[in-house]
Amino acid sequence: MSADPRHERVHRLLSTAGPATPLALRERLATRSARPARGSRPRVALAGAVAAIAAATVLALTLVAHLGNHPTIAEAARPAALAATAPAPAQDARRSTLLRASFAGVAYPDWNHEFGWRTTGRRHDSLEGGRTAETVFYQHTHHRIGYTVVSGKPLKPPGHAQRFVVNGLTMLAYKDGRRDVVTFERNGRTCVLAGVVHRRSTLVKLASWKADGSIVF
């Protein structure tokens, strides 16, 4: 008996758009296709195979739906409020305006000498749609901010934000509770500065600092 074409279609879907078909299930389907139908036992085996395929299909479609989502700027700003999970990166010995840290093609600035913001740690996070983000933390007196870079294409800008253009850099800023959030792009990546500061202009000044061209945008 030939295999049900619907089963083959689902199998192809799982092979190209979702998790791989479990080995045990592939063996059961191969055995089912190779032997002739006899009595009621094949029907039981077929029912079990269909149930397994249905469960795997639901899992695959859930995964595809998840990967189709895109994180928001608000989600990208959340890691700045969390604790660091790795040590602070040191200054780049060859380029004093940068740290020995980069993510997705974006090098993090060293603000200690120019502005008095020293690095205190870093963390890595997974976001919606399979995106990842790297955050470096800076501190000045009792204020701490996070500089987050998001992998992949630029995120959709928030619609309720205020627009700034400083040193040729376009930024969008908004308030999230007590925190100020400023988002902009560098090297085609979304960057987010977020934290509790006295004035929003502090984040705008830090974000737009190009260090006489040594910080690439």
mmCIF file of C-alpha atoms in Angstrom:
data_model
loop_
_atom_site.group_PDB
_atom_site.id
_atom_site.type_symbol
_atom_site.label_atom_id
_atom_site.label_comp_id
_atom_site.label_asym_id
_atom_site.label_seq_id
_atom_site.Cartn_x
_atom_site.Cartn_y
_atom_site.Cartn_z
ATOM 1 C CA MET A 1 0.000 0.000 0.000
ATOM 2 C CA SER A 2 1.419 3.417 -0.897
ATOM 3 C CA ALA A 3 1.897 6.022 1.795
ATOM 4 C CA ASP A 4 -0.874 8.555 2.355
ATOM 5 C CA PRO A 5 0.138 11.740 0.440
ATOM 6 C CA ARG A 6 -1.099 13.852 3.361
ATOM 7 C CA HIS A 7 1.421 12.142 5.608
ATOM 8 C CA GLU A 8 4.182 12.853 3.100
ATOM 9 C CA ARG A 9 3.166 16.529 2.925
ATOM 10 C CA VAL A 10 3.277 16.910 6.684
ATOM 11 C CA HIS A 11 6.623 15.120 6.744
ATOM 12 C CA ARG A 12 8.025 17.612 4.201
ATOM 13 C CA LEU A 13 6.676 20.543 6.243
ATOM 14 C CA LEU A 14 8.404 19.286 9.357
ATOM 15 C CA SER A 15 11.640 18.760 7.428
ATOM 16 C CA THR A 16 11.750 22.320 6.058
ATOM 17 C CA ALA A 17 9.868 24.615 8.459
ATOM 18 C CA GLY A 18 10.055 23.055 11.865
ATOM 19 C CA PRO A 19 11.826 20.557 14.108
ATOM 20 C CA ALA A 20 13.103 17.354 12.516
ATOM 21 C CA THR A 21 10.772 14.380 12.499
ATOM 22 C CA PRO A 22 11.654 12.112 15.441
ATOM 23 C CA LEU A 23 13.700 9.079 14.420
ATOM 24 C CA ALA A 24 11.246 6.637 16.007
ATOM 25 C CA LEU A 25 8.379 8.168 14.062
ATOM 26 C CA ARG A 26 10.320 7.996 10.776
ATOM 27 C CA GLU A 27 11.020 4.307 11.377
ATOM 28 C CA ARG A 28 7.363 3.617 12.134
ATOM 29 C CA LEU A 29 6.242 5.401 8.969
ATOM 30 C CA ALA A 30 8.833 3.557 6.864
ATOM 31 C CA THR A 31 7.653 0.206 8.255
ATOM 32 C CA ARG A 32 4.049 1.204 7.686
ATOM 33 C CA SER A 33 4.761 2.075 4.026
ATOM 34 C CA ALA A 34 6.749 -1.085 3.339
ATOM 35 C CA ARG A 35 4.285 -3.714 4.568
ATOM 36 C CA PRO A 36 0.797 -4.538 3.262
ATOM 37 C CA ALA A 37 -2.291 -3.896 5.339
ATOM 38 C CA ARG A 38 -3.544 -6.904 7.311
ATOM 39 C CA GLY A 39 -6.656 -6.899 9.426
ATOM 40 C CA SER A 40 -7.196 -4.272 12.114
ATOM 41 C CA ARG A 41 -3.645 -3.994 13.530
ATOM 42 C CA PRO A 42 -2.369 -1.690 10.739
ATOM 43 C CA ARG A 43 -5.296 0.603 11.490
ATOM 44 C CA VAL A 44 -4.145 0.879 15.097
ATOM 45 C CA ALA A 45 -0.576 1.559 13.966
ATOM 46 C CA LEU A 46 -1.820 4.135 11.463
ATOM 47 C CA ALA A 47 -3.899 5.858 14.127
ATOM 48 C CA GLY A 48 -0.853 6.070 16.367
ATOM 49 C CA ALA A 49 1.291 7.459 13.546
ATOM 50 C CA VAL A 50 -1.348 10.066 12.640
ATOM 51 C CA ALA A 51 -1.597 11.144 16.278
ATOM 52 C CA ALA A 52 2.182 11.498 16.491
ATOM 53 C CA ILE A 53 2.276 13.471 13.222
ATOM 54 C CA ALA A 54 -0.505 15.761 14.457
ATOM 55 C CA ALA A 55 1.374 16.480 17.671
ATOM 56 C CA ALA A 56 4.601 17.156 15.768
ATOM 57 C CA THR A 57 2.756 19.423 13.332
ATOM 58 C CA VAL A 58 1.309 21.502 16.165
ATOM 59 C CA LEU A 59 4.815 21.841 17.599
ATOM 60 C CA ALA A 60 6.209 22.845 14.205
ATOM 61 C CA LEU A 61 3.526 25.450 13.569
ATOM 62 C CA THR A 62 4.001 26.865 17.051
ATOM 63 C CA LEU A 63 7.728 27.173 16.398
ATOM 64 C CA VAL A 64 7.151 28.827 13.023
ATOM 65 C CA ALA A 65 4.691 31.283 14.573
ATOM 66 C CA HIS A 66 7.202 32.112 17.298
ATOM 67 C CA LEU A 67 9.996 32.706 14.795
ATOM 68 C CA GLY A 68 7.689 34.975 12.799
ATOM 69 C CA ASN A 69 7.329 37.372 15.727
ATOM 70 C CA HIS A 70 9.565 40.379 16.143
ATOM 71 C CA PRO A 71 10.660 41.888 19.453
ATOM 72 C CA THR A 72 9.586 45.415 20.304
ATOM 73 C CA ILE A 73 11.788 48.258 21.477
ATOM 74 C CA ALA A 74 10.169 47.881 24.898
ATOM 75 C CA GLU A 75 11.279 44.241 25.050
ATOM 76 C CA ALA A 76 14.775 45.190 23.905
ATOM 77 C CA ALA A 77 14.940 47.757 26.722
ATOM 78 C CA ARG A 78 14.077 45.252 29.479
ATOM 79 C CA PRO A 79 17.555 43.686 29.880
ATOM 80 C CA ALA A 80 18.884 47.078 31.020
ATOM 81 C CA ALA A 81 16.849 46.662 34.211
ATOM 82 C CA LEU A 82 18.234 43.174 34.937
ATOM 83 C CA ALA A 83 21.402 42.089 36.688
ATOM 84 C CA ALA A 84 24.691 41.580 34.876
ATOM 85 C CA THR A 85 25.671 37.953 34.304
ATOM 86 C CA ALA A 86 29.232 38.479 33.059
ATOM 87 C CA PRO A 87 32.176 40.721 34.016
ATOM 88 C CA ALA A 88 32.565 44.227 32.636
ATOM 89 C CA PRO A 89 34.573 44.472 29.396
ATOM 90 C CA ALA A 90 37.851 46.347 29.558
ATOM 91 C CA GLN A 91 38.961 49.274 27.441
ATOM 92 C CA ASP A 92 40.345 48.490 24.008
ATOM 93 C CA ALA A 93 44.081 49.120 24.317
ATOM 94 C CA ARG A 94 44.358 50.183 20.664
ATOM 95 C CA ARG A 95 41.226 52.366 20.598
ATOM 96 C CA SER A 96 40.667 54.191 23.881
ATOM 97 C CA THR A 97 37.148 55.329 22.955
ATOM 98 C CA LEU A 98 35.931 51.729 22.642
ATOM 99 C CA LEU A 99 35.620 48.692 24.874
ATOM 100 C CA ARG A 100 36.930 45.232 24.080
ATOM 101 C CA ALA A 101 33.348 44.196 23.438
ATOM 102 C CA SER A 102 31.177 44.084 20.353
ATOM 103 C CA PHE A 103 27.986 42.353 19.255
ATOM 104 C CA ALA A 104 26.414 41.901 15.820
ATOM 105 C CA GLY A 105 29.020 44.212 14.306
ATOM 106 C CA VAL A 106 28.551 46.997 16.856
ATOM 107 C CA ALA A 107 31.460 47.951 19.154
ATOM 108 C CA TYR A 108 30.521 49.338 22.559
ATOM 109 C CA PRO A 109 31.880 52.800 23.466
ATOM 110 C CA ASP A 110 34.087 53.558 26.459
ATOM 111 C CA TRP A 111 32.520 56.588 28.202
ATOM 112 C CA ASN A 112 34.678 56.576 31.315
ATOM 113 C CA HIS A 113 37.300 59.138 30.311
ATOM 114 C CA GLU A 114 34.939 61.512 28.477
ATOM 115 C CA PHE A 115 31.819 61.322 30.656
ATOM 116 C CA GLY A 116 32.691 59.403 33.810
ATOM 117 C CA TRP A 117 30.428 56.414 33.011
ATOM 118 C CA ARG A 118 32.348 53.220 33.852
ATOM 119 C CA THR A 119 31.386 49.703 32.795
ATOM 120 C CA THR A 120 30.106 47.346 35.494
ATOM 121 C CA GLY A 121 29.063 44.169 33.653
ATOM 122 C CA ARG A 122 27.260 42.636 30.723
ATOM 123 C CA ARG A 123 24.587 40.054 29.881
ATOM 124 C CA HIS A 124 23.190 38.107 26.894
ATOM 125 C CA ASP A 125 19.462 37.545 26.287
ATOM 126 C CA SER A 126 17.120 35.790 23.852
ATOM 127 C CA LEU A 127 14.226 37.819 22.462
ATOM 128 C CA GLU A 128 11.134 37.080 20.370
ATOM 129 C CA GLY A 129 11.555 35.788 16.842
ATOM 130 C CA GLY A 130 14.840 34.040 17.536
ATOM 131 C CA ARG A 131 16.644 37.358 18.073
ATOM 132 C CA THR A 132 19.431 37.769 20.605
ATOM 133 C CA ALA A 133 20.662 40.833 22.457
ATOM 134 C CA GLU A 134 23.821 41.836 24.274
ATOM 135 C CA THR A 135 23.769 44.481 27.010
ATOM 136 C CA VAL A 136 26.733 46.300 28.546
ATOM 137 C CA PHE A 137 26.081 48.165 31.805
ATOM 138 C CA TYR A 138 27.530 51.553 32.726
ATOM 139 C CA GLN A 139 27.388 53.399 36.034
ATOM 140 C CA HIS A 140 27.892 57.024 37.085
ATOM 141 C CA THR A 141 27.575 57.793 40.807
ATOM 142 C CA HIS A 142 24.365 55.929 41.753
ATOM 143 C CA HIS A 143 22.880 55.806 38.244
ATOM 144 C CA ARG A 144 23.110 52.677 36.081
ATOM 145 C CA ILE A 145 22.143 52.350 32.404
ATOM 146 C CA GLY A 146 22.243 49.529 29.892
ATOM 147 C CA TYR A 147 23.430 49.698 26.281
ATOM 148 C CA THR A 148 21.652 46.916 24.383
ATOM 149 C CA VAL A 149 22.355 45.829 20.806
ATOM 150 C CA VAL A 150 19.801 43.573 19.071
ATOM 151 C CA SER A 151 20.758 41.079 16.358
ATOM 152 C CA GLY A 152 19.069 41.094 12.952
ATOM 153 C CA LYS A 153 17.288 43.828 11.044
ATOM 154 C CA PRO A 154 16.271 47.079 12.768
ATOM 155 C CA LEU A 155 13.194 46.832 14.970
ATOM 156 C CA LYS A 156 10.021 48.790 14.349
ATOM 157 C CA PRO A 157 10.338 52.199 16.033
ATOM 158 C CA PRO A 158 7.925 53.043 18.856
ATOM 159 C CA GLY A 159 5.081 55.258 17.725
ATOM 160 C CA HIS A 160 4.831 57.316 20.913
ATOM 161 C CA ALA A 161 8.467 58.441 21.091
ATOM 162 C CA GLN A 162 10.018 61.889 20.802
ATOM 163 C CA ARG A 163 12.437 62.363 17.911
ATOM 164 C CA PHE A 164 15.928 63.862 18.292
ATOM 165 C CA VAL A 165 18.675 64.476 15.737
ATOM 166 C CA VAL A 166 22.097 65.156 17.282
ATOM 167 C CA ASN A 167 25.464 64.954 15.482
ATOM 168 C CA GLY A 168 23.622 63.582 12.463
ATOM 169 C CA LEU A 169 22.159 60.681 14.474
ATOM 170 C CA THR A 170 18.391 60.209 14.593
ATOM 171 C CA MET A 171 17.122 58.963 17.950
ATOM 172 C CA LEU A 172 13.719 58.185 19.435
ATOM 173 C CA ALA A 173 13.141 58.666 23.160
ATOM 174 C CA TYR A 174 10.284 57.836 25.509
ATOM 175 C CA LYS A 175 9.528 57.220 29.170
ATOM 176 C CA ASP A 176 8.960 53.736 30.599
ATOM 177 C CA GLY A 177 7.918 54.245 34.196
ATOM 178 C CA ARG A 178 10.887 55.857 35.943
ATOM 179 C CA ARG A 179 13.281 54.842 33.177
ATOM 180 C CA ASP A 180 14.211 56.843 30.108
ATOM 181 C CA VAL A 181 14.670 54.892 26.873
ATOM 182 C CA VAL A 182 16.563 56.102 23.796
ATOM 183 C CA THR A 183 16.772 53.965 20.647
ATOM 184 C CA PHE A 184 18.838 54.458 17.497
ATOM 185 C CA GLU A 185 20.699 52.457 14.844
ATOM 186 C CA ARG A 186 24.354 51.604 14.383
ATOM 187 C CA ASN A 187 25.649 49.502 11.502
ATOM 188 C CA GLY A 188 22.073 48.493 10.681
ATOM 189 C CA ARG A 189 21.369 47.199 14.211
ATOM 190 C CA THR A 190 18.908 48.504 16.753
ATOM 191 C CA CYS A 191 20.604 49.940 19.836
ATOM 192 C CA VAL A 192 18.779 50.848 23.039
ATOM 193 C CA LEU A 193 19.973 52.921 25.980
ATOM 194 C CA ALA A 194 17.768 52.622 29.053
ATOM 195 C CA GLY A 195 18.006 53.556 32.704
ATOM 196 C CA VAL A 196 17.033 55.977 35.445
ATOM 197 C CA VAL A 197 18.831 59.283 34.947
ATOM 198 C CA HIS A 198 18.255 62.872 36.064
ATOM 199 C CA ARG A 199 17.769 64.116 32.521
ATOM 200 C CA ARG A 200 16.933 62.376 29.264
ATOM 201 C CA SER A 201 19.492 64.578 27.554
ATOM 202 C CA THR A 202 22.192 62.494 29.276
ATOM 203 C CA LEU A 203 21.235 59.428 27.248
ATOM 204 C CA VAL A 204 20.916 61.507 24.078
ATOM 205 C CA LYS A 205 24.425 62.921 24.588
ATOM 206 C CA LEU A 206 25.936 59.492 25.260
ATOM 207 C CA ALA A 207 24.187 57.846 22.310
ATOM 208 C CA SER A 208 25.240 60.522 19.816
ATOM 209 C CA TRP A 209 28.909 60.725 20.893
ATOM 210 C CA LYS A 210 31.079 59.761 17.930
ATOM 211 C CA ALA A 211 34.487 60.482 19.465
ATOM 212 C CA ASP A 212 35.721 62.402 16.420
ATOM 213 C CA GLY A 213 34.698 59.563 14.119
ATOM 214 C CA SER A 214 36.278 56.671 16.007
ATOM 215 C CA ILE A 215 32.825 55.312 16.930
ATOM 216 C CA VAL A 216 31.244 54.009 13.743
ATOM 217 C CA PHE A 217 27.552 54.460 13.034
#
